[in-house]
PDB file of N, CA and C in Angstrom:
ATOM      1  N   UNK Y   1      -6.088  51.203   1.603  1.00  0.00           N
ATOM      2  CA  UNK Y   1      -7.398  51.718   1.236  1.00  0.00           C
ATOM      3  C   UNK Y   1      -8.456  50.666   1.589  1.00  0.00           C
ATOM      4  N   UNK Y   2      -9.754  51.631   2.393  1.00  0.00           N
ATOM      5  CA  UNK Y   2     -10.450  50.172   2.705  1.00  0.00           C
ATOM      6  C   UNK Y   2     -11.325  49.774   1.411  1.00  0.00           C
ATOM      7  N   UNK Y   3     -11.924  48.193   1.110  1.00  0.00           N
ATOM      8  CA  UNK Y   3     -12.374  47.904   0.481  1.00  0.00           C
ATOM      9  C   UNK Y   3     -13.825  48.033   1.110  1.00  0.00           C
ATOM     10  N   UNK Y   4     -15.285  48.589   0.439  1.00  0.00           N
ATOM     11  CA  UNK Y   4     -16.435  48.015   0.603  1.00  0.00           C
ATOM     12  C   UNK Y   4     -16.841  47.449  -0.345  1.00  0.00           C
ATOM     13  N   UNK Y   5     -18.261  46.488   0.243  1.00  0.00           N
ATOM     14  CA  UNK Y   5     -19.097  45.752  -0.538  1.00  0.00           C
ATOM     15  C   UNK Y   5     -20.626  45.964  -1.217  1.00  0.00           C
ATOM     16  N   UNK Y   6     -20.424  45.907  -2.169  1.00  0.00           N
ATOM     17  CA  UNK Y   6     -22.061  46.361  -2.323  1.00  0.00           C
ATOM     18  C   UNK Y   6     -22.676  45.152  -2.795  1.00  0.00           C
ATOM     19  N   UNK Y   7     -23.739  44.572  -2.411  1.00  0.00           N
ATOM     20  CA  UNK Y   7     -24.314  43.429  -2.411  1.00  0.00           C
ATOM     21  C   UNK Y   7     -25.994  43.411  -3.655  1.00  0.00           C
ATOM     22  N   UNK Y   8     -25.906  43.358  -4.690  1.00  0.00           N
ATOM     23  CA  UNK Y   8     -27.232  43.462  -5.681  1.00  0.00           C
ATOM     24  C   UNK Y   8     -28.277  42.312  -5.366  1.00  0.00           C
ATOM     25  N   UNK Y   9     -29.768  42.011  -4.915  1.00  0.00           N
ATOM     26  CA  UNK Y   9     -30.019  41.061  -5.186  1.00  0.00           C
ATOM     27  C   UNK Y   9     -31.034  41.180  -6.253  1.00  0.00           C
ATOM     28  N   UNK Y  10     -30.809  40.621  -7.320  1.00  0.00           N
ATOM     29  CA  UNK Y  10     -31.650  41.106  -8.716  1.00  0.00           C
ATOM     30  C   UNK Y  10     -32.766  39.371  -8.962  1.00  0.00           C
ATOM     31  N   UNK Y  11     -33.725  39.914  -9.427  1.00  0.00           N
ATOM     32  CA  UNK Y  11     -34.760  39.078  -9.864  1.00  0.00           C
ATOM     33  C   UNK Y  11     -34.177  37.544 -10.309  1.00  0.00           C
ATOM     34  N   UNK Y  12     -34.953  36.369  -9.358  1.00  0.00           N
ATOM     35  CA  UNK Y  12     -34.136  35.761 -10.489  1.00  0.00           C
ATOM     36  C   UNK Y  12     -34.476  35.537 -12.149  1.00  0.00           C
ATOM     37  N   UNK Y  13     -35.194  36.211 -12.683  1.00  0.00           N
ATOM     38  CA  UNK Y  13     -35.214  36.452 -13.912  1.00  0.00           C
ATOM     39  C   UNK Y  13     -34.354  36.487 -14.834  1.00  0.00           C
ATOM     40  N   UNK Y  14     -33.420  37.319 -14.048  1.00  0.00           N
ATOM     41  CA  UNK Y  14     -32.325  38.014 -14.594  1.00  0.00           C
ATOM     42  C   UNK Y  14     -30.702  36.608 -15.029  1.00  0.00           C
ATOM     43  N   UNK Y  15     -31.821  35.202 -14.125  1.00  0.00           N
ATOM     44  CA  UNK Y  15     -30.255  34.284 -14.308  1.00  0.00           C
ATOM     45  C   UNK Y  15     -29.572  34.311 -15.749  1.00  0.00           C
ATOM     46  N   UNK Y  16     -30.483  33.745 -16.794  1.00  0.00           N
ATOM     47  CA  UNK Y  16     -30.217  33.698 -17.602  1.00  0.00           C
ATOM     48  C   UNK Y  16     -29.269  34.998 -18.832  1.00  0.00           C
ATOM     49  N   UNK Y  17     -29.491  36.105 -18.386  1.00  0.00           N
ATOM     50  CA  UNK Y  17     -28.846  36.883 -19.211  1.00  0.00           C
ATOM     51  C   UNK Y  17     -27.406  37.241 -18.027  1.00  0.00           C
ATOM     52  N   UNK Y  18     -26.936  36.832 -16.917  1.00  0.00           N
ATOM     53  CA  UNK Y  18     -26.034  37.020 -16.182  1.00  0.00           C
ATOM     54  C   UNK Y  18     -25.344  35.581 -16.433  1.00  0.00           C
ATOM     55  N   UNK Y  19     -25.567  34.322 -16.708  1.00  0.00           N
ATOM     56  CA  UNK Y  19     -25.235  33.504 -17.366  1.00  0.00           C
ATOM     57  C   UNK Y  19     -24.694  33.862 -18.448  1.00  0.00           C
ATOM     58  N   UNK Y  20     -25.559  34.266 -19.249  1.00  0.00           N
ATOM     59  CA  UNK Y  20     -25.177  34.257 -21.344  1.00  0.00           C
ATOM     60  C   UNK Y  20     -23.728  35.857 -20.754  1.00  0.00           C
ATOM     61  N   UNK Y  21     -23.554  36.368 -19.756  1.00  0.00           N
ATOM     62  CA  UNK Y  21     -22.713  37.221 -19.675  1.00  0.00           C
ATOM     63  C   UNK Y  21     -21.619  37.478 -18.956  1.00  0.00           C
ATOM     64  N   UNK Y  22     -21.700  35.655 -17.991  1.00  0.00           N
ATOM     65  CA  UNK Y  22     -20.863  35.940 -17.485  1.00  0.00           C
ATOM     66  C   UNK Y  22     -20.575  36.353 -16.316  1.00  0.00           C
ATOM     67  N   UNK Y  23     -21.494  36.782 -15.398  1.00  0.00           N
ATOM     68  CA  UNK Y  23     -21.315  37.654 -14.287  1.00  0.00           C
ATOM     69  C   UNK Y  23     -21.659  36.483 -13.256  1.00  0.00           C
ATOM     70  N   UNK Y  24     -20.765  36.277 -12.210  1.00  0.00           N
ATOM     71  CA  UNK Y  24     -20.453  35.527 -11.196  1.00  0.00           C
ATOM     72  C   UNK Y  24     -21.878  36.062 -10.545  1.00  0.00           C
ATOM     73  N   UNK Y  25     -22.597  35.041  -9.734  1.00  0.00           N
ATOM     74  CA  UNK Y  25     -23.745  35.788  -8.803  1.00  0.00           C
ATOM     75  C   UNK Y  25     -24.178  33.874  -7.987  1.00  0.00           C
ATOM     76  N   UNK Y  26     -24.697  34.114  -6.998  1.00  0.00           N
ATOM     77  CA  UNK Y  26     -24.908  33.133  -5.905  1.00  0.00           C
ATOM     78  C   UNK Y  26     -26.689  33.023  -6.284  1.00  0.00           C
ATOM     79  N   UNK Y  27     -27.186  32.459  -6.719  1.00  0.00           N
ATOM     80  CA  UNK Y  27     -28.888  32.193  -5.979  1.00  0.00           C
ATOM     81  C   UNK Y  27     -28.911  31.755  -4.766  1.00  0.00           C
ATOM     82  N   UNK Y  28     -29.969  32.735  -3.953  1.00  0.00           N
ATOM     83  CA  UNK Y  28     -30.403  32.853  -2.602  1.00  0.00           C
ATOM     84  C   UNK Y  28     -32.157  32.769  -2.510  1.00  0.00           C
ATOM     85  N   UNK Y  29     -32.381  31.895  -1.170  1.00  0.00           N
ATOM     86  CA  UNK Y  29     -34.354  32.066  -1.258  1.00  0.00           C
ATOM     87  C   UNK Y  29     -34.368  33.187   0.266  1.00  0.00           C
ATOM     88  N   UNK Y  30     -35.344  33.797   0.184  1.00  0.00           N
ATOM     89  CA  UNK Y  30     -35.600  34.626   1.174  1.00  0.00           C
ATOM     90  C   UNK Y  30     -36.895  34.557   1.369  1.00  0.00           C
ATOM     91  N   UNK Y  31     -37.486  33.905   2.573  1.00  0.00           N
ATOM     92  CA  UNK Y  31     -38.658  34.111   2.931  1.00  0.00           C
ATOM     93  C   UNK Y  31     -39.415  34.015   1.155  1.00  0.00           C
ATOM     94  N   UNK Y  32     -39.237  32.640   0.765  1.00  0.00           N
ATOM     95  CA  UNK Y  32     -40.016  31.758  -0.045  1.00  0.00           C
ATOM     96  C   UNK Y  32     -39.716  32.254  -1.696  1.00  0.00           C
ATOM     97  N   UNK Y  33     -38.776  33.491  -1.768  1.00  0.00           N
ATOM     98  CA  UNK Y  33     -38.622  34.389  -2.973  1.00  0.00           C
ATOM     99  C   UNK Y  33     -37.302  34.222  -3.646  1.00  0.00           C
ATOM    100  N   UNK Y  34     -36.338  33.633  -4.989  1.00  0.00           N
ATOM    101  CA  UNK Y  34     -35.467  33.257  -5.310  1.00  0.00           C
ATOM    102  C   UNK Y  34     -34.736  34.400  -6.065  1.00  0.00           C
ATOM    103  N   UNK Y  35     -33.171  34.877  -5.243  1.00  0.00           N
ATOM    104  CA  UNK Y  35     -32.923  36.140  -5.612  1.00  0.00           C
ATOM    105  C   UNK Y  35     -31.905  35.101  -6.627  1.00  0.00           C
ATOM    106  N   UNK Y  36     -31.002  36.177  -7.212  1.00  0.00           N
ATOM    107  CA  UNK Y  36     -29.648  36.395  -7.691  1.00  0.00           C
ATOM    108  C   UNK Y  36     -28.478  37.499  -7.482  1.00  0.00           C
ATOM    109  N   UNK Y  37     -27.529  37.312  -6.458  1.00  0.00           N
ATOM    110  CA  UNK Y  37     -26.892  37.843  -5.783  1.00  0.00           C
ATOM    111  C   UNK Y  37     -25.631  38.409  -6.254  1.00  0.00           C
ATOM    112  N   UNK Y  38     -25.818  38.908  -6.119  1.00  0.00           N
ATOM    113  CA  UNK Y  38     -23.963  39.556  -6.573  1.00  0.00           C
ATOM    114  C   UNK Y  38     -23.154  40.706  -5.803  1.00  0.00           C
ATOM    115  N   UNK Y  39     -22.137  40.465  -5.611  1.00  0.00           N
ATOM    116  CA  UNK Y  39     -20.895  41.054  -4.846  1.00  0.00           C
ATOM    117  C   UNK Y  39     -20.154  41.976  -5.484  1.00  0.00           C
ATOM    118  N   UNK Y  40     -20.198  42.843  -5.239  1.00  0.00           N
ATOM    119  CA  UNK Y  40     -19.291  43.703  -5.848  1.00  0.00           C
ATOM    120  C   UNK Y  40     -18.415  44.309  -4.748  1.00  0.00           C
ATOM    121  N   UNK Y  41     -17.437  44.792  -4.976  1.00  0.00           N
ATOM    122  CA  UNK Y  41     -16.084  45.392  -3.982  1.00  0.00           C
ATOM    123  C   UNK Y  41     -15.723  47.071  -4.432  1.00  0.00           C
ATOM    124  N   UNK Y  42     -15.758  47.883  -3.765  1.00  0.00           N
ATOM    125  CA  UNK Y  42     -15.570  49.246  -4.169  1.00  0.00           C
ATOM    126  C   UNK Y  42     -14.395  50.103  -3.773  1.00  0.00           C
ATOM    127  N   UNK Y  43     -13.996  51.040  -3.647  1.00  0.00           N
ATOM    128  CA  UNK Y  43     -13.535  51.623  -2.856  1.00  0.00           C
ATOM    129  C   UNK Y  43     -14.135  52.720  -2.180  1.00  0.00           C
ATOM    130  N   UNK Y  44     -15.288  53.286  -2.994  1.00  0.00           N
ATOM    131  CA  UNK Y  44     -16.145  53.783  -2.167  1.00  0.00           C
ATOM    132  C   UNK Y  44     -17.506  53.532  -2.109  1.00  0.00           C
ATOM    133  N   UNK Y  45     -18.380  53.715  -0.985  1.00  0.00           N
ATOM    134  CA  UNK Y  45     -19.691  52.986  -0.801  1.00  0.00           C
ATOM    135  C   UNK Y  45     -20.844  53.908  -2.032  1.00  0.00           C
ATOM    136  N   UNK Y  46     -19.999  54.815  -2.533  1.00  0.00           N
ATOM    137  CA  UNK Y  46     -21.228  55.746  -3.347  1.00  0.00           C
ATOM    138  C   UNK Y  46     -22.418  56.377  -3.128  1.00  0.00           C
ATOM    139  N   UNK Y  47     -22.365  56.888  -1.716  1.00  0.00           N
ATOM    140  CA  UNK Y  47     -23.512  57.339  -0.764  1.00  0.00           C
ATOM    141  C   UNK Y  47     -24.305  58.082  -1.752  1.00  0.00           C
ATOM    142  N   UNK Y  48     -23.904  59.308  -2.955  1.00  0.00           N
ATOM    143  CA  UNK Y  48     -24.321  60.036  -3.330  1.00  0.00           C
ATOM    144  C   UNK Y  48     -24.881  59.600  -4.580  1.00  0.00           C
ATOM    145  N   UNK Y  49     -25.015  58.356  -4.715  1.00  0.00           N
ATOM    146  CA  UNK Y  49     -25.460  57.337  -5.853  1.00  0.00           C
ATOM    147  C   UNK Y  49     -26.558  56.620  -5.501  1.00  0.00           C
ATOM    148  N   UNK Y  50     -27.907  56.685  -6.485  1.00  0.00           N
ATOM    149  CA  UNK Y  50     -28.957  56.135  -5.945  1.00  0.00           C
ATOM    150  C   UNK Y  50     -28.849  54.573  -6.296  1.00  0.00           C
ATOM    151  N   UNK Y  51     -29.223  53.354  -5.768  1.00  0.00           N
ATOM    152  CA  UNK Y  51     -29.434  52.197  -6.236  1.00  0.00           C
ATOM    153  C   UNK Y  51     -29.571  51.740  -7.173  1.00  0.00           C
ATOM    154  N   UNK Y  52     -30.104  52.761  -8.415  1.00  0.00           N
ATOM    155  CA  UNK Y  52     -30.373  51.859 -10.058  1.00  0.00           C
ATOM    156  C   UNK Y  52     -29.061  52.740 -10.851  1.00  0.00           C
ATOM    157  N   UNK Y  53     -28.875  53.691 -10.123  1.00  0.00           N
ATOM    158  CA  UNK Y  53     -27.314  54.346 -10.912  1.00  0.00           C
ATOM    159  C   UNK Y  53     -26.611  53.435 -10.649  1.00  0.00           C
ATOM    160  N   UNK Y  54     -26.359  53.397  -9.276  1.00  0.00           N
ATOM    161  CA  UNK Y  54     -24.807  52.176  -9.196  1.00  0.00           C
ATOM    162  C   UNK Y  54     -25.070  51.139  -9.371  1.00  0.00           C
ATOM    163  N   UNK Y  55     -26.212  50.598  -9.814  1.00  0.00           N
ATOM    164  CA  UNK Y  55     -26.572  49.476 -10.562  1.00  0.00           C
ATOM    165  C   UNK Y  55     -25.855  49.632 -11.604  1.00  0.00           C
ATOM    166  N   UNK Y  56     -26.290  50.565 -12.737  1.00  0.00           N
ATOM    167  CA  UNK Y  56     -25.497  51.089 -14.187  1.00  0.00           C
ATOM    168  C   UNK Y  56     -24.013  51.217 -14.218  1.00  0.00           C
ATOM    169  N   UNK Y  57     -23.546  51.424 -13.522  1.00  0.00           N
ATOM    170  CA  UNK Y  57     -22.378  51.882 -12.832  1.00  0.00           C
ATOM    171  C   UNK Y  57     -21.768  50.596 -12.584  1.00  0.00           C
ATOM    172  N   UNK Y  58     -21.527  50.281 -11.950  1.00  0.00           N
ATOM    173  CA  UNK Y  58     -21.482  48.730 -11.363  1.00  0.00           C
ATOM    174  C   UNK Y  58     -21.720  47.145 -12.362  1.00  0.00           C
ATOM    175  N   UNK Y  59     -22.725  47.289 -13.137  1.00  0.00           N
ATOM    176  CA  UNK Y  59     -23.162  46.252 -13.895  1.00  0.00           C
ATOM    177  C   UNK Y  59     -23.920  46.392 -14.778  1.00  0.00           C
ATOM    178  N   UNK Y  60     -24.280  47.551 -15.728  1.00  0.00           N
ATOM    179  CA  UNK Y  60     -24.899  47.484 -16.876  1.00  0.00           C
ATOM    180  C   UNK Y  60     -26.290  48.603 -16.526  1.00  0.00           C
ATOM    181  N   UNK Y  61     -26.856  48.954 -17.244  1.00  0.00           N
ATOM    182  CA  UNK Y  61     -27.825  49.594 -16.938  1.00  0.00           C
ATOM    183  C   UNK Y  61     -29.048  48.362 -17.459  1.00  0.00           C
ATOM    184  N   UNK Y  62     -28.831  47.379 -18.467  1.00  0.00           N
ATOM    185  CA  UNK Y  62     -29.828  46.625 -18.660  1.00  0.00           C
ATOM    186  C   UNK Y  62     -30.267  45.835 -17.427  1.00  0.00           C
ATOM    187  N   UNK Y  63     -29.567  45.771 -16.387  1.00  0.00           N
ATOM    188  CA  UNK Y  63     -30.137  44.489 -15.296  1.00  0.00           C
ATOM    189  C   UNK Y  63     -30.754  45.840 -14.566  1.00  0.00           C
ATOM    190  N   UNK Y  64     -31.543  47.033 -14.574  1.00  0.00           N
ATOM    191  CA  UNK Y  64     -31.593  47.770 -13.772  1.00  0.00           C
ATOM    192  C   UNK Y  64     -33.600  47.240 -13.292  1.00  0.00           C
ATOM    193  N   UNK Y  65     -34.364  46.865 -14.639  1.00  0.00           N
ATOM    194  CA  UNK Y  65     -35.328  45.914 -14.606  1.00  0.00           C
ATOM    195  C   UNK Y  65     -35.753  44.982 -13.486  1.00  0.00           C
ATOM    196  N   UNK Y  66     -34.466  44.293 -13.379  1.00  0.00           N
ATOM    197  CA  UNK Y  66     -34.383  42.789 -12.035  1.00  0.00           C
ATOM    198  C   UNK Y  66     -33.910  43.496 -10.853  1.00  0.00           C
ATOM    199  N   UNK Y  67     -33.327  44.661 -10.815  1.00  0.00           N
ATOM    200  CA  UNK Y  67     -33.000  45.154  -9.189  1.00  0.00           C
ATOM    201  C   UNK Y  67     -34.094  45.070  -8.288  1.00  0.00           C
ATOM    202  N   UNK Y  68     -33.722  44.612  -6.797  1.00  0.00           N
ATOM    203  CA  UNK Y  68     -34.848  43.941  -6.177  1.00  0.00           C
ATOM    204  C   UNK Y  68     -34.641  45.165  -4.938  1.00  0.00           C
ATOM    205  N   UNK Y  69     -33.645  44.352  -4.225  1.00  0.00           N
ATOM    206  CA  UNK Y  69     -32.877  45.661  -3.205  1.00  0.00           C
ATOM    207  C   UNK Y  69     -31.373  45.456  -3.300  1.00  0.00           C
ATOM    208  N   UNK Y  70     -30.145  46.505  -2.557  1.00  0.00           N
ATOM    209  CA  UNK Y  70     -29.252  46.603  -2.424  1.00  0.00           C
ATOM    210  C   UNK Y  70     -28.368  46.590  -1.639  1.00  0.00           C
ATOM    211  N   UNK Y  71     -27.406  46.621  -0.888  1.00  0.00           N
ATOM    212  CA  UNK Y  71     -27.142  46.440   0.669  1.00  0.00           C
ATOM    213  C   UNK Y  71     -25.575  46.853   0.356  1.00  0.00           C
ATOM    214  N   UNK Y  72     -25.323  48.158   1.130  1.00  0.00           N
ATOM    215  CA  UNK Y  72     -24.054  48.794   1.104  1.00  0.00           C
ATOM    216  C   UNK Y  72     -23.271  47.953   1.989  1.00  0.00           C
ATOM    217  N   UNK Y  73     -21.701  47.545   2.175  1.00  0.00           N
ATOM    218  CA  UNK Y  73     -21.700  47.466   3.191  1.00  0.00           C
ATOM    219  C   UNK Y  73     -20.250  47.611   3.642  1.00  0.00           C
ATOM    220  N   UNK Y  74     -19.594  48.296   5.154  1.00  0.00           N
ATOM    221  CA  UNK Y  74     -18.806  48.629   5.301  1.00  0.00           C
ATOM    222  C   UNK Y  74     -17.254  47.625   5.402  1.00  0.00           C
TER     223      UNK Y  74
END
């Protein structure tokens, strides 16, 4: 079964309560702006799922606030 990736980059706002919770995530700067990254692995890409669902889905509906953009990937 293939594995995909779905890639979150959420506010870095959000470090601190992904800290107090635990959730593995990379800080990244992009063109001068400091994300918080996270990886997730699926089995399916969830085409029929909008970005702040499989946010909820995926990692809580509280980080849905810090979602910045998302990046499916095959």
């Amino acid at each position: 079964m293939k594995k995909y990736r779905i890639i979150f980059y959420l506010d870095v706002d959000s470090k601190n309560m992904l800290d107090n919770n635990e959730i593995n995530y990379e800080l990244k700067t992009i063109e001068k702006y400091e994300y918080c990254v996270i990886k997730k692995w699926t089995n399916s890409l969830y085409q029929k799922i909008n970005d702040d669902n499989l946010l909820s889905k995926l990692l809580g509906s509280e980080y849905q606030e810090f979602l910045t953009f998302t990046y499916r990937v095959y």
